[in-house]
Amino acid sequence: MAHNIAARRVCILRNSLVFLRPQVRAMTSEYGSGEGKGGGAGGSVRSAGGAFGKMEAAREEEYFRKLQQEQLQALRDHHRESVKSHEDEIQMHQESIKKHEDAIKRSKKMKNKIIETMREVEDKKD
């Protein structure tokens, strides 16, 4: 069961990192300098080239930078939540260990008491 949970967590983490894969864009020249430059036609403004094409290309780059920053922030938040979850889990397991150790101590005391009582009963018989 623990193996299934770990495998599921790894799968979730792997799927959440998909958006961080770099986007590859082929370009032959400067962004916005005309059709076919900077990753395709890009619409009438970019295909015309000139200052407006460059401005449009700059806006596109800004958009992708913002998108990447948002994705990195989402990953950081996910990482923080994951760490917090694991810390809570560790705390829960430590409390469980302490409870079991206390139960073992109580059982040993009870066992020793029973052994002592049995010896007293045997001594009285003799």
PDB file of C-alpha atoms in Angstrom:
ATOM      1  CA  MET A   1       0.000   0.000   0.000  1.00  0.00           C
ATOM      2  CA  ALA A   2       2.829   2.413   0.843  1.00  0.00           C
ATOM      3  CA  HIS A   3       4.436   1.597  -2.510  1.00  0.00           C
ATOM      4  CA  ASN A   4       1.203   2.547  -4.324  1.00  0.00           C
ATOM      5  CA  ILE A   5       1.000   5.860  -2.468  1.00  0.00           C
ATOM      6  CA  ALA A   6       4.626   6.671  -3.263  1.00  0.00           C
ATOM      7  CA  ALA A   7       4.151   5.764  -6.917  1.00  0.00           C
ATOM      8  CA  ARG A   8       1.027   7.909  -7.116  1.00  0.00           C
ATOM      9  CA  ARG A   9       2.872  10.879  -5.566  1.00  0.00           C
ATOM     10  CA  VAL A  10       5.752  10.501  -8.027  1.00  0.00           C
ATOM     11  CA  CYS A  11       3.270  10.393 -10.919  1.00  0.00           C
ATOM     12  CA  ILE A  12       1.491  13.529  -9.681  1.00  0.00           C
ATOM     13  CA  LEU A  13       4.794  15.370  -9.265  1.00  0.00           C
ATOM     14  CA  ARG A  14       6.007  14.303 -12.716  1.00  0.00           C
ATOM     15  CA  ASN A  15       2.741  15.496 -14.295  1.00  0.00           C
ATOM     16  CA  SER A  16       2.901  18.811 -12.455  1.00  0.00           C
ATOM     17  CA  LEU A  17       6.360  19.490 -13.889  1.00  0.00           C
ATOM     18  CA  VAL A  18       5.238  19.119 -17.517  1.00  0.00           C
ATOM     19  CA  PHE A  19       4.583  22.838 -17.850  1.00  0.00           C
ATOM     20  CA  LEU A  20       8.219  23.648 -17.053  1.00  0.00           C
ATOM     21  CA  ARG A  21       9.605  21.939 -20.105  1.00  0.00           C
ATOM     22  CA  PRO A  22      11.277  24.572 -22.250  1.00  0.00           C
ATOM     23  CA  GLN A  23       9.445  25.739 -25.313  1.00  0.00           C
ATOM     24  CA  VAL A  24      11.673  25.596 -28.364  1.00  0.00           C
ATOM     25  CA  ARG A  25      11.138  28.247 -30.999  1.00  0.00           C
ATOM     26  CA  ALA A  26      13.050  28.278 -34.263  1.00  0.00           C
ATOM     27  CA  MET A  27      13.906  31.659 -35.681  1.00  0.00           C
ATOM     28  CA  THR A  28      15.858  32.769 -38.649  1.00  0.00           C
ATOM     29  CA  SER A  29      16.283  36.414 -37.751  1.00  0.00           C
ATOM     30  CA  GLU A  30      15.112  39.056 -35.338  1.00  0.00           C
ATOM     31  CA  TYR A  31      11.683  38.795 -33.696  1.00  0.00           C
ATOM     32  CA  GLY A  32       8.983  40.758 -35.462  1.00  0.00           C
ATOM     33  CA  SER A  33      11.001  41.507 -38.567  1.00  0.00           C
ATOM     34  CA  GLY A  34       8.547  39.982 -41.010  1.00  0.00           C
ATOM     35  CA  GLU A  35       6.782  36.829 -42.055  1.00  0.00           C
ATOM     36  CA  GLY A  36       8.515  33.612 -41.209  1.00  0.00           C
ATOM     37  CA  LYS A  37      10.747  35.289 -38.654  1.00  0.00           C
ATOM     38  CA  GLY A  38      10.384  34.520 -34.988  1.00  0.00           C
ATOM     39  CA  GLY A  39       8.277  31.388 -35.254  1.00  0.00           C
ATOM     40  CA  GLY A  40       5.810  31.815 -38.118  1.00  0.00           C
ATOM     41  CA  ALA A  41       3.536  34.405 -39.645  1.00  0.00           C
ATOM     42  CA  GLY A  42       2.207  35.665 -36.312  1.00  0.00           C
ATOM     43  CA  GLY A  43      -0.666  37.605 -37.867  1.00  0.00           C
ATOM     44  CA  SER A  44      -0.841  40.647 -40.094  1.00  0.00           C
ATOM     45  CA  VAL A  45       1.076  42.976 -37.748  1.00  0.00           C
ATOM     46  CA  ARG A  46       4.047  40.669 -37.410  1.00  0.00           C
ATOM     47  CA  SER A  47       4.049  39.669 -41.037  1.00  0.00           C
ATOM     48  CA  ALA A  48       4.284  43.333 -42.036  1.00  0.00           C
ATOM     49  CA  GLY A  49       7.481  43.685 -40.006  1.00  0.00           C
ATOM     50  CA  GLY A  50       8.860  46.997 -38.825  1.00  0.00           C
ATOM     51  CA  ALA A  51       8.405  48.659 -35.450  1.00  0.00           C
ATOM     52  CA  PHE A  52       4.910  47.267 -34.832  1.00  0.00           C
ATOM     53  CA  GLY A  53       6.098  43.725 -35.590  1.00  0.00           C
ATOM     54  CA  LYS A  54       8.988  44.125 -33.163  1.00  0.00           C
ATOM     55  CA  MET A  55       6.661  45.561 -30.525  1.00  0.00           C
ATOM     56  CA  GLU A  56       4.284  42.624 -30.981  1.00  0.00           C
ATOM     57  CA  ALA A  57       7.191  40.193 -30.671  1.00  0.00           C
ATOM     58  CA  ALA A  58       8.316  41.957 -27.484  1.00  0.00           C
ATOM     59  CA  ARG A  59       4.807  41.660 -26.049  1.00  0.00           C
ATOM     60  CA  GLU A  60       4.767  37.972 -26.900  1.00  0.00           C
ATOM     61  CA  GLU A  61       8.105  37.444 -25.177  1.00  0.00           C
ATOM     62  CA  GLU A  62       6.855  39.358 -22.142  1.00  0.00           C
ATOM     63  CA  TYR A  63       3.758  37.152 -22.056  1.00  0.00           C
ATOM     64  CA  PHE A  64       5.850  33.979 -22.096  1.00  0.00           C
ATOM     65  CA  ARG A  65       8.192  35.333 -19.402  1.00  0.00           C
ATOM     66  CA  LYS A  66       5.200  36.136 -17.180  1.00  0.00           C
ATOM     67  CA  LEU A  67       3.705  32.727 -17.876  1.00  0.00           C
ATOM     68  CA  GLN A  68       6.964  31.032 -16.942  1.00  0.00           C
ATOM     69  CA  GLN A  69       7.202  33.088 -13.740  1.00  0.00           C
ATOM     70  CA  GLU A  70       3.650  32.097 -12.808  1.00  0.00           C
ATOM     71  CA  GLN A  71       4.468  28.462 -13.471  1.00  0.00           C
ATOM     72  CA  LEU A  72       7.626  28.658 -11.362  1.00  0.00           C
ATOM     73  CA  GLN A  73       5.652  30.276  -8.539  1.00  0.00           C
ATOM     74  CA  ALA A  74       3.045  27.524  -8.783  1.00  0.00           C
ATOM     75  CA  LEU A  75       5.831  24.943  -8.574  1.00  0.00           C
ATOM     76  CA  ARG A  76       7.343  26.704  -5.540  1.00  0.00           C
ATOM     77  CA  ASP A  77       3.922  26.777  -3.848  1.00  0.00           C
ATOM     78  CA  HIS A  78       3.386  23.104  -4.650  1.00  0.00           C
ATOM     79  CA  HIS A  79       6.828  22.311  -3.234  1.00  0.00           C
ATOM     80  CA  ARG A  80       6.098  24.249  -0.020  1.00  0.00           C
ATOM     81  CA  GLU A  81       2.773  22.439   0.396  1.00  0.00           C
ATOM     82  CA  SER A  82       4.485  19.113  -0.218  1.00  0.00           C
ATOM     83  CA  VAL A  83       7.185  19.844   2.360  1.00  0.00           C
ATOM     84  CA  LYS A  84       4.548  20.950   4.903  1.00  0.00           C
ATOM     85  CA  SER A  85       2.549  17.792   4.245  1.00  0.00           C
ATOM     86  CA  HIS A  86       5.628  15.605   4.753  1.00  0.00           C
ATOM     87  CA  GLU A  87       6.548  17.455   7.953  1.00  0.00           C
ATOM     88  CA  ASP A  88       3.013  16.890   9.281  1.00  0.00           C
ATOM     89  CA  GLU A  89       3.288  13.230   8.357  1.00  0.00           C
ATOM     90  CA  ILE A  90       6.651  12.949  10.153  1.00  0.00           C
ATOM     91  CA  GLN A  91       5.128  14.549  13.257  1.00  0.00           C
ATOM     92  CA  MET A  92       2.208  12.118  13.149  1.00  0.00           C
ATOM     93  CA  HIS A  93       4.572   9.139  12.851  1.00  0.00           C
ATOM     94  CA  GLN A  94       6.746  10.396  15.711  1.00  0.00           C
ATOM     95  CA  GLU A  95       3.666  10.689  17.938  1.00  0.00           C
ATOM     96  CA  SER A  96       2.621   7.179  16.937  1.00  0.00           C
ATOM     97  CA  ILE A  97       6.106   5.842  17.758  1.00  0.00           C
ATOM     98  CA  LYS A  98       5.963   7.486  21.189  1.00  0.00           C
ATOM     99  CA  LYS A  99       2.538   5.939  21.889  1.00  0.00           C
ATOM    100  CA  HIS A 100       3.825   2.495  20.894  1.00  0.00           C
ATOM    101  CA  GLU A 101       6.945   2.884  23.037  1.00  0.00           C
ATOM    102  CA  ASP A 102       4.740   3.824  26.011  1.00  0.00           C
ATOM    103  CA  ALA A 103       2.531   0.781  25.357  1.00  0.00           C
ATOM    104  CA  ILE A 104       5.620  -1.454  25.281  1.00  0.00           C
ATOM    105  CA  LYS A 105       6.786  -0.019  28.636  1.00  0.00           C
ATOM    106  CA  ARG A 106       3.335  -0.614  30.167  1.00  0.00           C
ATOM    107  CA  SER A 107       3.303  -4.178  28.836  1.00  0.00           C
ATOM    108  CA  LYS A 108       6.751  -4.876  30.295  1.00  0.00           C
ATOM    109  CA  LYS A 109       5.677  -3.514  33.685  1.00  0.00           C
ATOM    110  CA  MET A 110       2.527  -5.623  33.605  1.00  0.00           C
ATOM    111  CA  LYS A 111       4.539  -8.695  32.584  1.00  0.00           C
ATOM    112  CA  ASN A 112       6.983  -8.139  35.449  1.00  0.00           C
ATOM    113  CA  LYS A 113       4.086  -7.700  37.884  1.00  0.00           C
ATOM    114  CA  ILE A 114       2.483 -10.936  36.721  1.00  0.00           C
ATOM    115  CA  ILE A 115       5.793 -12.798  37.036  1.00  0.00           C
ATOM    116  CA  GLU A 116       6.310 -11.362  40.520  1.00  0.00           C
ATOM    117  CA  THR A 117       2.772 -12.354  41.568  1.00  0.00           C
ATOM    118  CA  MET A 118       3.271 -15.861  40.233  1.00  0.00           C
ATOM    119  CA  ARG A 119       6.509 -16.191  42.210  1.00  0.00           C
ATOM    120  CA  GLU A 120       4.803 -15.000  45.379  1.00  0.00           C
ATOM    121  CA  VAL A 121       2.029 -17.578  44.867  1.00  0.00           C
ATOM    122  CA  GLU A 122       4.620 -20.326  44.320  1.00  0.00           C
ATOM    123  CA  ASP A 123       6.549 -19.249  47.410  1.00  0.00           C
ATOM    124  CA  LYS A 124       3.382 -19.390  49.514  1.00  0.00           C
ATOM    125  CA  LYS A 125       2.684 -22.931  48.284  1.00  0.00           C
ATOM    126  CA  ASP A 126       6.070 -24.126  49.476  1.00  0.00           C
TER     127      ASP A 126
END
